[in-house]
Amino acid sequence: MFVHLTPEKNVKAILRNGISRLRKPSNRPQGIFAMPVTRNFFVSHQWLRELKRGGSGSIAAIYFRIPDDEIVWIGHYSQAHQHVTAAEAAAEISNHKSPEGFEIIIVRRIEKAEIHRAKILPQVIGWRYYPGAHGKKPCGCSFCQRGNYGARQLREEFEQTVKAPEQ
């Protein structure tokens, strides 16, 4: 069983048609981003707050099943991904000492018949900015904070700390 996180507004269309493959060009494989459903609810849904930061509103979970022997991509979001079976990917994430930041990419669409259920989640699960960022101030430079809520105050504090050593 895997979980795909999506804006709540997409749930009806996904339940009607399935999950279509993402076609955004990037430096990683194209496909559907998912996580295995593990005993740790936080690990399975860890991307929620980071996705919510993009301003897409409430996030919902789409639970689906794929065959254990299906080939998927797995890796940490900031590192190279590798081909493994779906069962191996789920085991690797479940057994990893620090599974935050991992992602699985399924390179085909998920059919309507493979979807098990959809659920609206509590909107406070997961990490923001990067795994392990809790308790650390985000970067205040204008590039990192462009368009974010509360960015002006962070930028002003950042500029004060940058200017202070020069004076």
PDB file of C-alpha atoms in Angstrom:
ATOM      1  CA  MET A   1       0.000   0.000   0.000  1.00  0.00           C
ATOM      2  CA  PHE A   2       1.314   3.436  -0.964  1.00  0.00           C
ATOM      3  CA  VAL A   3       0.080   6.971  -0.337  1.00  0.00           C
ATOM      4  CA  HIS A   4       0.131   9.912  -2.746  1.00  0.00           C
ATOM      5  CA  LEU A   5      -0.454  13.419  -1.350  1.00  0.00           C
ATOM      6  CA  THR A   6      -2.445  15.859  -3.456  1.00  0.00           C
ATOM      7  CA  PRO A   7      -4.466  19.063  -2.993  1.00  0.00           C
ATOM      8  CA  GLU A   8      -7.965  18.313  -1.703  1.00  0.00           C
ATOM      9  CA  LYS A   9      -9.510  19.869  -4.823  1.00  0.00           C
ATOM     10  CA  ASN A  10      -8.061  16.990  -6.939  1.00  0.00           C
ATOM     11  CA  VAL A  11      -9.607  14.118  -4.952  1.00  0.00           C
ATOM     12  CA  LYS A  12     -12.873  13.747  -6.910  1.00  0.00           C
ATOM     13  CA  ALA A  13     -11.113  13.700 -10.269  1.00  0.00           C
ATOM     14  CA  ILE A  14      -8.524  11.191  -9.003  1.00  0.00           C
ATOM     15  CA  LEU A  15     -11.210   8.851  -7.637  1.00  0.00           C
ATOM     16  CA  ARG A  16     -12.996   9.088 -10.996  1.00  0.00           C
ATOM     17  CA  ASN A  17      -9.976   8.773 -13.334  1.00  0.00           C
ATOM     18  CA  GLY A  18      -6.951   7.555 -11.355  1.00  0.00           C
ATOM     19  CA  ILE A  19      -3.681   9.403 -10.802  1.00  0.00           C
ATOM     20  CA  SER A  20      -2.021  10.571 -14.000  1.00  0.00           C
ATOM     21  CA  ARG A  21       1.731  10.808 -14.401  1.00  0.00           C
ATOM     22  CA  LEU A  22       3.411  14.129 -13.702  1.00  0.00           C
ATOM     23  CA  ARG A  23       5.045  15.638 -16.757  1.00  0.00           C
ATOM     24  CA  LYS A  24       7.147  18.363 -15.188  1.00  0.00           C
ATOM     25  CA  PRO A  25      10.721  18.475 -16.486  1.00  0.00           C
ATOM     26  CA  SER A  26      13.261  18.053 -13.712  1.00  0.00           C
ATOM     27  CA  ASN A  27      16.570  16.486 -12.845  1.00  0.00           C
ATOM     28  CA  ARG A  28      14.868  13.406 -11.361  1.00  0.00           C
ATOM     29  CA  PRO A  29      12.668  10.730 -12.924  1.00  0.00           C
ATOM     30  CA  GLN A  30       9.170  11.772 -13.973  1.00  0.00           C
ATOM     31  CA  GLY A  31       6.210  10.020 -12.430  1.00  0.00           C
ATOM     32  CA  ILE A  32       3.906   9.869  -9.427  1.00  0.00           C
ATOM     33  CA  PHE A  33       5.442  10.720  -6.074  1.00  0.00           C
ATOM     34  CA  ALA A  34       4.421   8.374  -3.266  1.00  0.00           C
ATOM     35  CA  MET A  35       5.459   6.913   0.062  1.00  0.00           C
ATOM     36  CA  PRO A  36       4.800   3.447   1.434  1.00  0.00           C
ATOM     37  CA  VAL A  37       2.240   3.198   4.216  1.00  0.00           C
ATOM     38  CA  THR A  38       4.369   2.279   7.234  1.00  0.00           C
ATOM     39  CA  ARG A  39       3.639   1.768  10.915  1.00  0.00           C
ATOM     40  CA  ASN A  40       4.895   5.326  11.443  1.00  0.00           C
ATOM     41  CA  PHE A  41       2.137   7.716  10.300  1.00  0.00           C
ATOM     42  CA  PHE A  42       4.583  10.654  10.286  1.00  0.00           C
ATOM     43  CA  VAL A  43       7.001   8.906   7.907  1.00  0.00           C
ATOM     44  CA  SER A  44       4.238   7.885   5.496  1.00  0.00           C
ATOM     45  CA  HIS A  45       2.828  11.432   5.328  1.00  0.00           C
ATOM     46  CA  GLN A  46       6.019  13.439   5.963  1.00  0.00           C
ATOM     47  CA  TRP A  47       5.765  15.540   2.792  1.00  0.00           C
ATOM     48  CA  LEU A  48       2.428  17.150   3.748  1.00  0.00           C
ATOM     49  CA  ARG A  49       3.711  20.389   5.304  1.00  0.00           C
ATOM     50  CA  GLU A  50       6.324  20.916   2.612  1.00  0.00           C
ATOM     51  CA  LEU A  51       3.651  20.501  -0.100  1.00  0.00           C
ATOM     52  CA  LYS A  52       1.266  22.753   1.827  1.00  0.00           C
ATOM     53  CA  ARG A  53       3.935  25.453   1.879  1.00  0.00           C
ATOM     54  CA  GLY A  54       3.367  25.837  -1.872  1.00  0.00           C
ATOM     55  CA  GLY A  55      -0.046  27.387  -1.162  1.00  0.00           C
ATOM     56  CA  SER A  56      -2.243  24.646  -2.607  1.00  0.00           C
ATOM     57  CA  GLY A  57      -4.673  24.559   0.345  1.00  0.00           C
ATOM     58  CA  SER A  58      -5.635  21.421   2.244  1.00  0.00           C
ATOM     59  CA  ILE A  59      -3.788  18.244   1.333  1.00  0.00           C
ATOM     60  CA  ALA A  60      -5.482  14.861   1.008  1.00  0.00           C
ATOM     61  CA  ALA A  61      -4.034  11.351   0.894  1.00  0.00           C
ATOM     62  CA  ILE A  62      -4.806   8.871  -1.882  1.00  0.00           C
ATOM     63  CA  TYR A  63      -4.052   5.294  -0.826  1.00  0.00           C
ATOM     64  CA  PHE A  64      -3.388   2.734  -3.572  1.00  0.00           C
ATOM     65  CA  ARG A  65      -1.822  -0.664  -4.174  1.00  0.00           C
ATOM     66  CA  ILE A  66       0.693  -1.656  -6.823  1.00  0.00           C
ATOM     67  CA  PRO A  67       2.281  -5.080  -7.393  1.00  0.00           C
ATOM     68  CA  ASP A  68       5.278  -5.893  -5.157  1.00  0.00           C
ATOM     69  CA  ASP A  69       7.484  -6.687  -8.161  1.00  0.00           C
ATOM     70  CA  GLU A  70       6.813  -3.412  -9.997  1.00  0.00           C
ATOM     71  CA  ILE A  71       9.968  -1.360 -10.636  1.00  0.00           C
ATOM     72  CA  VAL A  72      10.003   2.104  -9.030  1.00  0.00           C
ATOM     73  CA  TRP A  73      12.575   4.829  -8.360  1.00  0.00           C
ATOM     74  CA  ILE A  74      13.623   5.442  -4.758  1.00  0.00           C
ATOM     75  CA  GLY A  75      15.963   7.955  -3.216  1.00  0.00           C
ATOM     76  CA  HIS A  76      16.402  10.915  -0.919  1.00  0.00           C
ATOM     77  CA  TYR A  77      15.052  14.073  -2.552  1.00  0.00           C
ATOM     78  CA  SER A  78      18.538  15.619  -2.653  1.00  0.00           C
ATOM     79  CA  GLN A  79      20.396  12.570  -3.985  1.00  0.00           C
ATOM     80  CA  ALA A  80      20.409  10.241  -6.984  1.00  0.00           C
ATOM     81  CA  HIS A  81      17.544   7.746  -7.245  1.00  0.00           C
ATOM     82  CA  GLN A  82      17.824   4.042  -8.045  1.00  0.00           C
ATOM     83  CA  HIS A  83      15.596   1.358  -9.580  1.00  0.00           C
ATOM     84  CA  VAL A  84      14.194  -1.233  -7.148  1.00  0.00           C
ATOM     85  CA  THR A  85      10.971  -3.202  -6.792  1.00  0.00           C
ATOM     86  CA  ALA A  86       8.065  -1.648  -4.885  1.00  0.00           C
ATOM     87  CA  ALA A  87       8.485  -4.189  -2.068  1.00  0.00           C
ATOM     88  CA  GLU A  88      12.217  -3.401  -1.748  1.00  0.00           C
ATOM     89  CA  ALA A  89      11.488   0.342  -1.701  1.00  0.00           C
ATOM     90  CA  ALA A  90       8.903  -0.043   1.077  1.00  0.00           C
ATOM     91  CA  ALA A  91      11.296  -2.208   3.092  1.00  0.00           C
ATOM     92  CA  GLU A  92      14.186   0.233   2.628  1.00  0.00           C
ATOM     93  CA  ILE A  93      12.151   3.184   3.899  1.00  0.00           C
ATOM     94  CA  SER A  94      10.617   1.171   6.767  1.00  0.00           C
ATOM     95  CA  ASN A  95      14.035  -0.074   7.931  1.00  0.00           C
ATOM     96  CA  HIS A  96      16.052   3.110   7.371  1.00  0.00           C
ATOM     97  CA  LYS A  97      17.301   4.797  10.553  1.00  0.00           C
ATOM     98  CA  SER A  98      16.344   8.258   9.214  1.00  0.00           C
ATOM     99  CA  PRO A  99      13.626   7.933   6.528  1.00  0.00           C
ATOM    100  CA  GLU A 100      12.755  11.655   6.385  1.00  0.00           C
ATOM    101  CA  GLY A 101      13.236  13.088   2.911  1.00  0.00           C
ATOM    102  CA  PHE A 102      12.920   9.824   0.979  1.00  0.00           C
ATOM    103  CA  GLU A 103      10.558   9.578  -1.957  1.00  0.00           C
ATOM    104  CA  ILE A 104       9.335   6.879  -4.301  1.00  0.00           C
ATOM    105  CA  ILE A 105       8.502   7.685  -7.905  1.00  0.00           C
ATOM    106  CA  ILE A 106       6.185   5.412  -9.857  1.00  0.00           C
ATOM    107  CA  VAL A 107       6.701   5.915 -13.588  1.00  0.00           C
ATOM    108  CA  ARG A 108       3.212   5.009 -14.753  1.00  0.00           C
ATOM    109  CA  ARG A 109      -0.299   6.220 -14.036  1.00  0.00           C
ATOM    110  CA  ILE A 110      -2.270   4.688 -11.166  1.00  0.00           C
ATOM    111  CA  GLU A 111      -5.520   3.251 -12.467  1.00  0.00           C
ATOM    112  CA  LYS A 112      -8.866   3.880 -10.789  1.00  0.00           C
ATOM    113  CA  ALA A 113      -9.135   0.190  -9.818  1.00  0.00           C
ATOM    114  CA  GLU A 114      -5.820   0.355  -7.897  1.00  0.00           C
ATOM    115  CA  ILE A 115      -7.016   3.166  -5.603  1.00  0.00           C
ATOM    116  CA  HIS A 116      -8.060   1.917  -2.178  1.00  0.00           C
ATOM    117  CA  ARG A 117      -9.372   5.136  -0.574  1.00  0.00           C
ATOM    118  CA  ALA A 118      -8.913   8.878  -0.110  1.00  0.00           C
ATOM    119  CA  LYS A 119      -8.663  10.682   3.196  1.00  0.00           C
ATOM    120  CA  ILE A 120      -8.383  14.299   4.361  1.00  0.00           C
ATOM    121  CA  LEU A 121      -5.408  14.496   6.724  1.00  0.00           C
ATOM    122  CA  PRO A 122      -4.543  16.655   9.727  1.00  0.00           C
ATOM    123  CA  GLN A 123      -2.663  19.555   8.142  1.00  0.00           C
ATOM    124  CA  VAL A 124       0.215  19.672  10.660  1.00  0.00           C
ATOM    125  CA  ILE A 125       2.082  16.470   9.753  1.00  0.00           C
ATOM    126  CA  GLY A 126       5.617  16.526   8.438  1.00  0.00           C
ATOM    127  CA  TRP A 127       8.589  18.809   8.104  1.00  0.00           C
ATOM    128  CA  ARG A 128       9.058  22.161   6.362  1.00  0.00           C
ATOM    129  CA  TYR A 129      12.059  23.406   4.404  1.00  0.00           C
ATOM    130  CA  TYR A 130      14.078  20.188   4.925  1.00  0.00           C
ATOM    131  CA  PRO A 131      14.062  17.173   7.264  1.00  0.00           C
ATOM    132  CA  GLY A 132      15.449  18.115  10.664  1.00  0.00           C
ATOM    133  CA  ALA A 133      14.714  21.822  10.242  1.00  0.00           C
ATOM    134  CA  HIS A 134      12.452  21.990  13.306  1.00  0.00           C
ATOM    135  CA  GLY A 135      13.806  24.522  15.803  1.00  0.00           C
ATOM    136  CA  LYS A 136      16.174  26.124  13.268  1.00  0.00           C
ATOM    137  CA  LYS A 137      15.491  29.500  11.678  1.00  0.00           C
ATOM    138  CA  PRO A 138      15.003  29.363   7.911  1.00  0.00           C
ATOM    139  CA  CYS A 139      17.380  31.247   5.645  1.00  0.00           C
ATOM    140  CA  GLY A 140      16.316  34.907   5.456  1.00  0.00           C
ATOM    141  CA  CYS A 141      17.835  35.847   2.115  1.00  0.00           C
ATOM    142  CA  SER A 142      15.486  37.270  -0.493  1.00  0.00           C
ATOM    143  CA  PHE A 143      15.960  34.282  -2.817  1.00  0.00           C
ATOM    144  CA  CYS A 144      14.954  31.648  -0.240  1.00  0.00           C
ATOM    145  CA  GLN A 145      12.011  33.661   1.094  1.00  0.00           C
ATOM    146  CA  ARG A 146      10.486  34.963  -2.133  1.00  0.00           C
ATOM    147  CA  GLY A 147       6.700  34.885  -1.911  1.00  0.00           C
ATOM    148  CA  ASN A 148       6.491  33.189   1.498  1.00  0.00           C
ATOM    149  CA  TYR A 149       4.192  34.271   4.293  1.00  0.00           C
ATOM    150  CA  GLY A 150       6.129  36.290   6.918  1.00  0.00           C
ATOM    151  CA  ALA A 151       9.088  36.720   4.578  1.00  0.00           C
ATOM    152  CA  ARG A 152       9.501  40.462   5.163  1.00  0.00           C
ATOM    153  CA  GLN A 153      10.273  40.008   8.853  1.00  0.00           C
ATOM    154  CA  LEU A 154      12.720  37.174   8.158  1.00  0.00           C
ATOM    155  CA  ARG A 155      14.470  39.237   5.458  1.00  0.00           C
ATOM    156  CA  GLU A 156      14.743  42.269   7.758  1.00  0.00           C
ATOM    157  CA  GLU A 157      16.273  40.166  10.557  1.00  0.00           C
ATOM    158  CA  PHE A 158      18.632  38.559   8.052  1.00  0.00           C
ATOM    159  CA  GLU A 159      19.752  41.943   6.687  1.00  0.00           C
ATOM    160  CA  GLN A 160      20.403  43.212  10.243  1.00  0.00           C
ATOM    161  CA  THR A 161      22.652  40.232  11.032  1.00  0.00           C
ATOM    162  CA  VAL A 162      24.520  40.590   7.734  1.00  0.00           C
ATOM    163  CA  LYS A 163      25.083  44.354   8.214  1.00  0.00           C
ATOM    164  CA  ALA A 164      26.002  44.159  11.908  1.00  0.00           C
ATOM    165  CA  PRO A 165      29.574  42.764  11.467  1.00  0.00           C
ATOM    166  CA  GLU A 166      30.443  45.469   8.936  1.00  0.00           C
ATOM    167  CA  GLN A 167      29.643  48.378  11.299  1.00  0.00           C
TER     168      GLN A 167
END
